[in-house]
mmCIF file of C-alpha atoms and ligand atoms in Angstrom:
data_model
loop_
_atom_site.group_PDB
_atom_site.id
_atom_site.type_symbol
_atom_site.label_atom_id
_atom_site.label_comp_id
_atom_site.label_asym_id
_atom_site.label_seq_id
_atom_site.Cartn_x
_atom_site.Cartn_y
_atom_site.Cartn_z
ATOM 1 C CA UNK I 837 6.730 16.068 2.056
ATOM 2 C CA UNK I 838 10.274 16.304 3.564
ATOM 3 C CA UNK I 839 11.413 13.285 5.549
ATOM 4 C CA UNK I 840 8.516 11.148 4.643
ATOM 5 C CA UNK I 841 9.579 7.556 3.869
ATOM 6 C CA UNK I 842 7.312 6.616 1.500
ATOM 7 C CA UNK I 843 7.242 10.162 -0.558
ATOM 8 C CA UNK I 844 10.861 9.752 -1.106
ATOM 9 C CA UNK I 845 10.421 5.752 -2.345
ATOM 10 C CA UNK I 846 7.387 6.810 -5.062
ATOM 11 C CA UNK I 847 9.521 9.905 -6.106
ATOM 12 C CA UNK I 848 12.353 7.320 -7.135
ATOM 13 C CA UNK I 849 14.732 8.690 -4.538
ATOM 14 C CA UNK I 850 15.585 5.351 -3.058
ATOM 15 C CA UNK I 851 16.183 3.595 -6.395
ATOM 16 C CA UNK I 852 12.983 1.309 -5.571
ATOM 17 C CA UNK I 853 12.095 -1.471 -7.783
ATOM 18 C CA UNK I 854 8.361 -0.766 -8.402
ATOM 19 C CA UNK I 855 6.023 -3.727 -9.534
ATOM 20 C CA UNK I 856 3.714 -1.274 -10.718
ATOM 21 C CA UNK I 857 4.017 2.436 -11.441
ATOM 22 C CA UNK I 858 1.327 5.157 -13.043
ATOM 23 C CA UNK I 859 0.554 9.163 -12.185
ATOM 24 C CA UNK I 860 -1.103 8.506 -9.547
ATOM 25 C CA UNK I 861 0.662 5.230 -7.449
ATOM 26 C CA UNK I 862 3.525 3.340 -7.218
ATOM 27 C CA UNK I 863 3.823 -0.574 -5.841
ATOM 28 C CA UNK I 864 6.405 -2.428 -4.324
ATOM 29 C CA UNK I 865 7.584 -5.269 -2.101
ATOM 30 C CA UNK I 866 7.229 -4.706 1.591
ATOM 31 C CA UNK I 867 10.658 -4.881 2.853
ATOM 32 C CA UNK I 868 9.340 -7.509 5.754
ATOM 33 C CA UNK I 869 6.890 -9.481 4.164
ATOM 34 C CA UNK I 870 4.227 -11.098 6.260
ATOM 35 C CA UNK I 871 3.254 -13.302 3.676
ATOM 36 C CA UNK I 872 4.202 -14.990 0.238
ATOM 37 C CA UNK I 873 3.113 -12.049 -1.553
ATOM 38 C CA UNK I 874 3.163 -8.595 0.115
ATOM 39 C CA UNK I 875 2.925 -5.516 -1.886
ATOM 40 C CA UNK I 876 2.543 -2.048 -0.977
ATOM 41 C CA UNK I 877 0.486 0.421 -2.994
ATOM 42 C CA UNK I 878 1.232 3.916 -2.498
ATOM 43 C CA UNK I 879 -0.147 6.817 -3.787
ATOM 44 C CA UNK I 880 2.265 9.513 -5.163
ATOM 45 C CA UNK I 881 0.531 12.474 -2.925
ATOM 46 C CA UNK I 882 1.447 12.717 0.608
ATOM 47 C CA UNK I 883 -1.931 11.871 2.669
ATOM 48 C CA UNK I 884 -0.831 11.117 6.124
ATOM 49 C CA UNK I 885 -3.513 8.442 6.760
ATOM 50 C CA UNK I 886 -7.356 7.409 6.466
ATOM 51 C CA UNK I 887 -8.400 10.396 8.427
ATOM 52 C CA UNK I 888 -6.954 12.892 6.018
ATOM 53 C CA UNK I 889 -8.904 11.150 3.203
ATOM 54 C CA UNK I 890 -10.997 14.341 1.500
ATOM 55 C CA UNK I 891 -14.141 13.978 -0.712
ATOM 56 C CA UNK I 892 -12.139 14.250 -4.040
ATOM 57 C CA UNK I 893 -9.788 11.400 -2.767
ATOM 58 C CA UNK I 894 -12.211 9.029 -4.120
ATOM 59 C CA UNK I 895 -11.167 8.060 -7.339
ATOM 60 C CA UNK I 896 -7.418 7.588 -5.989
ATOM 61 C CA UNK I 897 -9.070 5.049 -3.563
ATOM 62 C CA UNK I 898 -11.158 3.514 -6.490
ATOM 63 C CA UNK I 899 -7.824 3.283 -8.632
ATOM 64 C CA UNK I 900 -5.739 1.732 -5.766
ATOM 65 C CA UNK I 901 -8.234 -1.145 -5.549
ATOM 66 C CA UNK I 902 -8.179 -1.407 -9.181
ATOM 67 C CA UNK I 903 -4.312 -1.512 -8.804
ATOM 68 C CA UNK I 904 -4.410 -4.160 -6.369
ATOM 69 C CA UNK I 905 -6.910 -6.019 -8.289
ATOM 70 C CA UNK I 906 -4.405 -6.307 -11.492
ATOM 71 C CA UNK I 907 -1.416 -7.329 -9.040
ATOM 72 C CA UNK I 908 -3.312 -10.113 -7.544
ATOM 73 C CA UNK I 909 -3.803 -11.450 -10.681
ATOM 74 C CA UNK I 910 -0.110 -11.072 -11.903
ATOM 75 C CA UNK I 911 0.954 -12.627 -8.477
ATOM 76 C CA UNK I 912 -1.683 -15.688 -9.067
ATOM 77 C CA UNK I 913 -3.308 -14.819 -5.752
ATOM 78 C CA UNK I 914 -6.719 -13.687 -7.550
ATOM 79 C CA UNK I 915 -8.294 -17.361 -7.309
ATOM 80 C CA UNK I 916 -6.950 -18.545 -3.878
ATOM 81 C CA UNK I 917 -7.634 -15.104 -2.423
ATOM 82 C CA UNK I 918 -6.045 -12.433 -0.689
ATOM 83 C CA UNK I 919 -6.276 -9.431 2.019
ATOM 84 C CA UNK I 920 -6.316 -5.408 1.459
ATOM 85 C CA UNK I 921 -5.108 -3.592 4.733
ATOM 86 C CA UNK I 922 -4.677 -0.205 5.499
ATOM 87 C CA UNK I 923 -3.706 0.305 9.156
ATOM 88 C CA UNK I 924 -4.847 3.693 10.714
ATOM 89 C CA UNK I 925 -3.210 5.241 13.575
ATOM 90 C CA UNK I 926 -1.735 3.703 16.621
ATOM 91 C CA UNK I 927 -4.248 1.071 17.350
ATOM 92 C CA UNK I 928 -4.613 0.208 13.592
ATOM 93 C CA UNK I 929 -0.564 -0.471 13.920
ATOM 94 C CA UNK I 930 0.265 2.166 11.324
ATOM 95 C CA UNK I 931 4.222 2.811 11.346
ATOM 96 C CA UNK I 932 4.708 4.571 8.359
ATOM 97 C CA UNK I 933 2.271 7.786 8.264
ATOM 98 C CA UNK I 934 1.924 8.219 4.137
ATOM 99 C CA UNK I 935 -1.503 6.163 3.348
ATOM 100 C CA UNK I 936 -0.841 2.753 1.970
ATOM 101 C CA UNK I 937 -2.391 -0.455 1.017
ATOM 102 C CA UNK I 938 -1.048 -3.597 2.009
ATOM 103 C CA UNK I 939 -1.751 -6.560 -0.901
ATOM 104 C CA UNK I 940 -1.145 -9.759 1.129
ATOM 105 C CA UNK I 941 -1.718 -13.484 -0.138
ATOM 106 C CA UNK I 942 -0.242 -16.788 -1.204
ATOM 107 C CA UNK I 943 -0.991 -18.138 2.330
ATOM 108 C CA UNK I 944 -4.324 -18.468 4.393
ATOM 109 C CA UNK I 945 -5.153 -15.429 6.714
ATOM 110 C CA UNK I 946 -6.461 -15.553 10.136
ATOM 111 C CA UNK I 947 -9.471 -13.770 11.520
ATOM 112 C CA UNK I 948 -9.543 -11.887 13.454
ATOM 113 C CA UNK I 949 -6.639 -10.333 12.743
ATOM 114 C CA UNK I 950 -3.828 -9.857 15.965
HETATM 115 P P1 5GP S 2261 2.271 -0.054 8.169
HETATM 116 O O1 5GP S 2261 2.580 -0.481 9.436
HETATM 117 O O2 5GP S 2261 2.402 1.689 8.540
HETATM 118 O O3 5GP S 2261 0.814 -0.454 8.039
HETATM 119 O O4 5GP S 2261 2.852 -0.377 6.881
HETATM 120 C C1 5GP S 2261 4.397 -0.047 6.675
HETATM 121 C C2 5GP S 2261 4.974 -0.934 5.873
HETATM 122 O O5 5GP S 2261 5.992 -0.408 5.352
HETATM 123 C C3 5GP S 2261 5.449 -2.281 7.063
HETATM 124 O O6 5GP S 2261 5.037 -3.663 6.522
HETATM 125 C C4 5GP S 2261 7.099 -2.166 6.471
HETATM 126 O O7 5GP S 2261 7.438 -3.345 6.445
HETATM 127 C C5 5GP S 2261 7.222 -1.287 5.426
HETATM 128 N N1 5GP S 2261 8.427 -0.453 5.101
HETATM 129 C C6 5GP S 2261 8.802 0.016 6.248
HETATM 130 N N2 5GP S 2261 10.176 0.436 5.508
HETATM 131 C C7 5GP S 2261 10.345 -0.056 4.436
HETATM 132 C C8 5GP S 2261 11.188 0.454 3.384
HETATM 133 O O8 5GP S 2261 12.366 1.379 3.822
HETATM 134 N N3 5GP S 2261 11.141 -0.323 2.117
HETATM 135 C C9 5GP S 2261 9.922 -1.340 1.930
HETATM 136 N N4 5GP S 2261 9.772 -1.520 0.863
HETATM 137 N N5 5GP S 2261 9.089 -1.175 3.016
HETATM 138 C C10 5GP S 2261 9.425 -0.716 4.373
HETATM 139 ZN ZN1 ZN S 2262 4.719 11.012 2.130
#
């Protein structure tokens, strides 16, 4: 997808350091971290947002959660706890329209979220 920031990042065009990479997803540090651990897990295929998920995307989403679990353990937040967030649309606070999952941890989260 032309002019999509996360397509450019996952394709390697931006020379981003990946903390995890495979044929389905790449994960990297958020440029504006909201917690001591703030990683973004991003599929390599361009899906605009959660509204554009299709039936066949189930395996991909399950895989993303497996990657999140692995990254949580690697970053020593598995026991202390963490949050996985996918913002959708304007009211959800989405700013990059290529679906992605935030992995946040290393501090106590608030509820309800802002
Ligand atoms: P959203 O607001 O769509 O849920 O999440 C987008 C996230 O991407 C934000 O947390 C923002 O800080 C992050 N972000 C925006 N541009 C860049 C970038 O160029 N590099 C990285 N690593 N993160 C970015
Ligand atoms: Zn994209």
